[in-house]
Coordinates of C-alpha atoms and ligand atoms in Angstrom, one line a residue:
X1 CA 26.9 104.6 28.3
X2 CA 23.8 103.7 30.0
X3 CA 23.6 100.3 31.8
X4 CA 19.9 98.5 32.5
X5 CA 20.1 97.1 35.6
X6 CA 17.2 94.8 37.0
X7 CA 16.4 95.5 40.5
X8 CA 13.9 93.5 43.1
X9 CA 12.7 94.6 45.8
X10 CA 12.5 98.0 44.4
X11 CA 9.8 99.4 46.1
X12 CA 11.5 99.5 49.7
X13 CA 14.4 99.7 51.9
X14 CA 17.6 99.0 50.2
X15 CA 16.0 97.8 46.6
X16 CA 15.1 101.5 46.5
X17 CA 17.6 103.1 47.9
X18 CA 19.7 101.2 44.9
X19 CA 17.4 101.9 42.2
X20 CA 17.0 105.8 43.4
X21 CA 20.4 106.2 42.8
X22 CA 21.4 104.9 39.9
X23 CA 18.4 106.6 38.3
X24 CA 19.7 109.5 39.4
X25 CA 22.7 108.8 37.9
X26 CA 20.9 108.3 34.5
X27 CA 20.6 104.8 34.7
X28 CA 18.0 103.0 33.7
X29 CA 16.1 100.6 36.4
X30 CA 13.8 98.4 35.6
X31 CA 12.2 97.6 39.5
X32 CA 10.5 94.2 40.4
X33 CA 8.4 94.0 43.5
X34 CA 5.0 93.0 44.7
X35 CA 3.6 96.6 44.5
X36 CA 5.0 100.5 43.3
X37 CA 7.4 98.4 40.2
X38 CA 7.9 99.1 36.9
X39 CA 6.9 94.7 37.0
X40 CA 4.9 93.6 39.9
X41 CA 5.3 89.8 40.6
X42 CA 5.3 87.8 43.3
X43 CA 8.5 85.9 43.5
X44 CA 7.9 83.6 46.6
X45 CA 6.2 81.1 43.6
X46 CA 7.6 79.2 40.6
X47 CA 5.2 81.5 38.4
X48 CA 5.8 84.5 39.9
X49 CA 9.7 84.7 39.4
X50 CA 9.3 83.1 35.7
X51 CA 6.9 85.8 35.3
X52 CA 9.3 88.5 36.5
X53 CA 11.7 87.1 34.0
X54 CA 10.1 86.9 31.0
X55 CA 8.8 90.4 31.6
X56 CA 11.9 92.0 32.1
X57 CA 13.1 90.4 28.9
X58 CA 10.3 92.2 27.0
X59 CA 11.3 95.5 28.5
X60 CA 15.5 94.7 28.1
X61 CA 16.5 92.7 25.5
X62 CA 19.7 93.1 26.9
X63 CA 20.2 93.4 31.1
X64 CA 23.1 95.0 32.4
X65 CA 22.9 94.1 36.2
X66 CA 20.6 92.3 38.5
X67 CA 20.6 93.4 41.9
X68 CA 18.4 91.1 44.1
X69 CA 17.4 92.9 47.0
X70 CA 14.0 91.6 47.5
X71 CA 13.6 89.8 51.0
X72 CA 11.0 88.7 54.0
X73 CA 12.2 87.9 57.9
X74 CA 9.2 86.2 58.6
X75 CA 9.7 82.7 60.9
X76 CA 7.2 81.7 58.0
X77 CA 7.9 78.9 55.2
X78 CA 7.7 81.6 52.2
X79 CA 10.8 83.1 53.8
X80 CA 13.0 80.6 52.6
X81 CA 10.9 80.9 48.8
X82 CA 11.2 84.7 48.3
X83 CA 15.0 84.8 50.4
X84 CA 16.1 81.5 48.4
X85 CA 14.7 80.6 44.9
X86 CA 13.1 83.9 44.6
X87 CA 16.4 85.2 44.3
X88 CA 18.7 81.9 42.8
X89 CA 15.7 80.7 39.9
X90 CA 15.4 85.1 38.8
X91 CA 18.9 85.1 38.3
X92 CA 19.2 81.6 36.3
X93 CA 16.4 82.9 34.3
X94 CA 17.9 86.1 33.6
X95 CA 21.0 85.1 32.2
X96 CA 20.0 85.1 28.8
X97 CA 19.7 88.8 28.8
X98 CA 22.5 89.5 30.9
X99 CA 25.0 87.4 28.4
X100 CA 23.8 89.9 25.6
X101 CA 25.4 92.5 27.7
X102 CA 29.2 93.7 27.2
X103 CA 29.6 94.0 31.1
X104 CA 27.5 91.8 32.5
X105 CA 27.0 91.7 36.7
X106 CA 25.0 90.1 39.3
X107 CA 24.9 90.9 43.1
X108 CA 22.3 89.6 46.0
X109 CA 21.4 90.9 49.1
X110 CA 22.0 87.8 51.7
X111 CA 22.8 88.7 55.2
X112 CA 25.3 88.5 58.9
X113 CA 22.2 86.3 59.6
X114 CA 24.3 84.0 57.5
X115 CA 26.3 83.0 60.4
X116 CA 24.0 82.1 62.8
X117 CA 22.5 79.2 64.2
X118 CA 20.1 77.6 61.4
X119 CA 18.7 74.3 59.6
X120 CA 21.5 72.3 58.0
X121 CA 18.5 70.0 56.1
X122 CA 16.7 73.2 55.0
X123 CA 20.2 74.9 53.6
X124 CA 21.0 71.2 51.9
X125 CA 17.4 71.2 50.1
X126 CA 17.7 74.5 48.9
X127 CA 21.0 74.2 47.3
X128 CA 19.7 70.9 45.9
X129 CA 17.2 73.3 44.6
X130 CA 14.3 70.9 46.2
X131 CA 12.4 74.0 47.4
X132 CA 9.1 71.6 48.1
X133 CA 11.5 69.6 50.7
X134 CA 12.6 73.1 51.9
X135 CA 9.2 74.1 52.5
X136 CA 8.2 71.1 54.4
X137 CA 11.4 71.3 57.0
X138 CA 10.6 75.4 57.0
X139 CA 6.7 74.1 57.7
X140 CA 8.0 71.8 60.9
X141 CA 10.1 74.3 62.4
X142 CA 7.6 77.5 61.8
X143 CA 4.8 75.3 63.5
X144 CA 7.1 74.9 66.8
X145 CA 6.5 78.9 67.2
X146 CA 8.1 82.2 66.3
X147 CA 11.0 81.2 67.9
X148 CA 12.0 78.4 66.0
X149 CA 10.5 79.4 62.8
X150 CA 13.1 82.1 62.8
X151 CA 15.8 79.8 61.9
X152 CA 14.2 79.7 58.4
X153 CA 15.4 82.8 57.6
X154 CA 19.0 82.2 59.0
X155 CA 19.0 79.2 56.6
X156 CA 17.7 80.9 53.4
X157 CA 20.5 83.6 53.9
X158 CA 23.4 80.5 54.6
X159 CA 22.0 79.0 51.6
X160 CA 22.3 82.4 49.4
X161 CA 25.7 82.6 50.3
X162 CA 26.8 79.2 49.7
X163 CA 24.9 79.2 46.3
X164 CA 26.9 82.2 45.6
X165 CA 30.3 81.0 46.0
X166 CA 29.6 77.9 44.2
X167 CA 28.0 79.3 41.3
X168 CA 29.8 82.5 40.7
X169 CA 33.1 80.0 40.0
X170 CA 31.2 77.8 37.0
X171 CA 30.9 78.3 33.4
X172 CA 27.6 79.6 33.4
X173 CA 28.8 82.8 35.6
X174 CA 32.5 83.1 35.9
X175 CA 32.8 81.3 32.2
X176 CA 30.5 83.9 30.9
X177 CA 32.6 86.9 32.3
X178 CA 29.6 87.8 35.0
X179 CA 30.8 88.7 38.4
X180 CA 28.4 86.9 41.0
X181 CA 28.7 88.2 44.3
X182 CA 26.8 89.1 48.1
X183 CA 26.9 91.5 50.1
X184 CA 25.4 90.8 53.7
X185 CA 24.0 93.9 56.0
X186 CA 23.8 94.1 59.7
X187 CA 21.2 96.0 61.1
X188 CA 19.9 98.1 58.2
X189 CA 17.3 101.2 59.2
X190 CA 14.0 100.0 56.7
X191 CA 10.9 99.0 56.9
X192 CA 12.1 95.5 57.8
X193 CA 14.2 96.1 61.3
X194 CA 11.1 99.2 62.1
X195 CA 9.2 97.0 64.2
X196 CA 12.2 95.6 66.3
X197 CA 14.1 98.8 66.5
X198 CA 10.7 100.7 68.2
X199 CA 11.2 99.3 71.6
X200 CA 14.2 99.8 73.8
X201 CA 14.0 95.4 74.2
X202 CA 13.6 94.8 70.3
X203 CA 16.5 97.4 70.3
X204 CA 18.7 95.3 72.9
X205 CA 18.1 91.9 71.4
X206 CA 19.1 93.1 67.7
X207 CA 22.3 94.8 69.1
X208 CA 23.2 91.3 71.8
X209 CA 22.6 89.4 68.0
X210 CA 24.0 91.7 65.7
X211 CA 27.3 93.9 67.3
X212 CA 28.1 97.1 65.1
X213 CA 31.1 98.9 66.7
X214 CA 31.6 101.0 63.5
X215 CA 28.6 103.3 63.5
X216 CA 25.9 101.3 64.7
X217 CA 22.8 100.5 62.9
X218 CA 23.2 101.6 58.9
X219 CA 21.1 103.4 56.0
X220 CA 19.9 101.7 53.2
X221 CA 22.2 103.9 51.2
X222 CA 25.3 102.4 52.7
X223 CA 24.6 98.8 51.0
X224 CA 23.0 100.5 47.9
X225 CA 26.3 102.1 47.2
X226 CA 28.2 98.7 47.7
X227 CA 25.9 96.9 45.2
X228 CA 26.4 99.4 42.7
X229 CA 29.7 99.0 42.9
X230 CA 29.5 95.1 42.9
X231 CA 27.7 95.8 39.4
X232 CA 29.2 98.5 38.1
X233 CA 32.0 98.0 34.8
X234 CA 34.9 98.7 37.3
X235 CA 34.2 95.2 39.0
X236 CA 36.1 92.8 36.8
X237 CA 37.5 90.4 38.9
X238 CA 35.5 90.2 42.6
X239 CA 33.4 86.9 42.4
X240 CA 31.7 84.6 44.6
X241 CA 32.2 86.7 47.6
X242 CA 29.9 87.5 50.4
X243 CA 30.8 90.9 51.2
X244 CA 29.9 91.8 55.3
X245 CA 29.0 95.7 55.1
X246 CA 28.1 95.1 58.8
X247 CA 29.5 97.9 61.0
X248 CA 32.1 95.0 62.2
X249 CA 29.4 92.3 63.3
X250 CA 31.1 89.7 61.3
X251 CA 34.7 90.1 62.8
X252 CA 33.1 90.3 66.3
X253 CA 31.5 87.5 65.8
X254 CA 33.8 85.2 63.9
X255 CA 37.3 87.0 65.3
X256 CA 40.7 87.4 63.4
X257 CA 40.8 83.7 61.7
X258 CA 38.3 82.6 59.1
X259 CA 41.4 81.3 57.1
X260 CA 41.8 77.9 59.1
X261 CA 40.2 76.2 56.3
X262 CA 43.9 74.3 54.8
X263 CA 45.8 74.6 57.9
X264 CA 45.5 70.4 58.7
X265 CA 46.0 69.3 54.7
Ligands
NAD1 P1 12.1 96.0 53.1 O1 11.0 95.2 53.7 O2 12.2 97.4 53.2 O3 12.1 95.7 51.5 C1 12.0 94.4 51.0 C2 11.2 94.5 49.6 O4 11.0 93.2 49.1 C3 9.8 95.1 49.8 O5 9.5 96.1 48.9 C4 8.9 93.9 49.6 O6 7.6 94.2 49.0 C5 9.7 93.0 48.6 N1 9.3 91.7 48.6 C6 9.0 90.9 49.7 N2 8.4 89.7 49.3 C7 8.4 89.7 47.9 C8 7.9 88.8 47.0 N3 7.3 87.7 47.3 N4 8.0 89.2 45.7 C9 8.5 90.4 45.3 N5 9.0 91.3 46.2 C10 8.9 91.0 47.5 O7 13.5 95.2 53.6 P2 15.0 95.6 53.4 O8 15.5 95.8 54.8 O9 15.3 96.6 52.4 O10 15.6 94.2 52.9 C11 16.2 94.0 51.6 C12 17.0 92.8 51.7 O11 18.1 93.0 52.7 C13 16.3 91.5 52.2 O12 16.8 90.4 51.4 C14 16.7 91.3 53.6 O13 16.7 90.0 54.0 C15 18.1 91.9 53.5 N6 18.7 92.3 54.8 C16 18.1 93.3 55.5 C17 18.6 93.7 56.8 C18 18.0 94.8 57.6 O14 18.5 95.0 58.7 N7 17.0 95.5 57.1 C19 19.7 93.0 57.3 C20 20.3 92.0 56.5 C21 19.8 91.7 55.3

């Protein structure tokens, strides 16, 4: 049977590489983006992503999957809107529609940048869903320079994560029989990493932060076909995970024991 699966960031990188495949599969996609989508909203605003919502309701009574791929790495304030509520307040809103379906299933793009060095105060304000407080810390640290401001995208992708794990367990997600899960890329070839990857030193300082032994930098295609599973009917009992498709970054980075958590209890 066909499945309608709502998809942001459609118009680029991995949000189309997902949606091109599952409409070659048949599927039907309904795309969200700022430009090229079947809806074109701007979810870095309160508006935009209620906007986005109500107008995918119109065209889908009923919504299969959301697959939020949509995503800025600017060291910029709306980084931690668009990477952040853009993706947590779409999905809230969408539920509605996504109850109405007999296999209902979300997944979000977060990323490795995840587990590095970023704000605790922004993280905290996003999860407390304060995004006017996030803004304000994101403001303070993108005026000390590109530098700092980069941590604002490290922090919206911590805070994806985190909300994803604690939501995905609650009645509203796990209660409702919707698997809730992330899936965080390494170095993924798009539009995105383009700039970075042109130079030999953009080149150097992505691979010193982000280590892929297995098969260096990826495709688009190689997340796409992990979300689709994430979303697909077979996926009945993986929830609030954060998946690291990352050519091995994670376990370089983090090593052989992220399971220390209940060792002193
Ligand atoms: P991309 O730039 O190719 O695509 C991102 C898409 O999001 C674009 O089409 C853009 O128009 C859309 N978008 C941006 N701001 C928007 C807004 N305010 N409202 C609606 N749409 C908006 O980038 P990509 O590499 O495909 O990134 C997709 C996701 O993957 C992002 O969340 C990104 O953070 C994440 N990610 C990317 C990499 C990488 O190496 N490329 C690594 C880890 C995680």
């Amino acid at each position: 049977m066909t499945r309608t699966y709502v998809i942001t960031g459609s118009a680029s990188g991995i949000g189309a590489a997902t949606a091109a495949i599952l409409r070659d599969r048949g599927e039907r996609v309904i795309g969200i983006d700022l430009r090229d989508a079947d809806i074109e909203a701007d979810l870095s605003t309160p508006e935009g992503r209620a906007d986005a919502a109500a107008r995918a309701m119109e065209l889908a009574e009923t919504i299969d999957a959301v697959i939020a791929c949509a995503g800025i790495s600017a060291p910029i304030p709306k980084t931690i809107s668009v990477n952040y509520f853009g993706v947590t307040e779409l999905l809230t809103a969408l539920l509605p529609a996504l109850a109405r379906s007999q296999a209902p299933r979300a997944a979000v793009v977060s990323s490795m940048a995840s587990l590095q060095p970023n704000s605790p105060d922004m993280v905290e304000a996003a999860l407390a869903g304060d995004e006017p407080k996030a803004l304000e810390i994101a403001a303070a640290l993108a005026a000390q320079g590109p530098q700092v401001g980069y941590l604002v995208y490290p922090s919206s992708k911590r805070a994806l994560s985190r909300w994803v794990r604690r939501e995905s367990i609650t009645p509203a997600w796990a209660g409702a029989g919707i698997p809730l899960n992330a899936v965080a890329p390494g170095t993924v070839v798009t539009p995105m990493t383009a700039g970075l990857l042109s130079t030999p030193e953009g080149q150097a300082m992505v691979d010193a932060a982000v280590p892929m032994p297995l098969n260096d930098h990826q495709s688009p295609e190689s997340i796409a076909y992990l979300l689709i599973w994430l979303t697909s009917v077979e996926n009945t009992h993986l929830a609030g995970q954060v998946i690291y498709d990352d050519g091995g970054a994670d376990a370089t980075l983090r090593g052989d024991d992220i399971w220390s958590w209940a060792d002193s209890r």
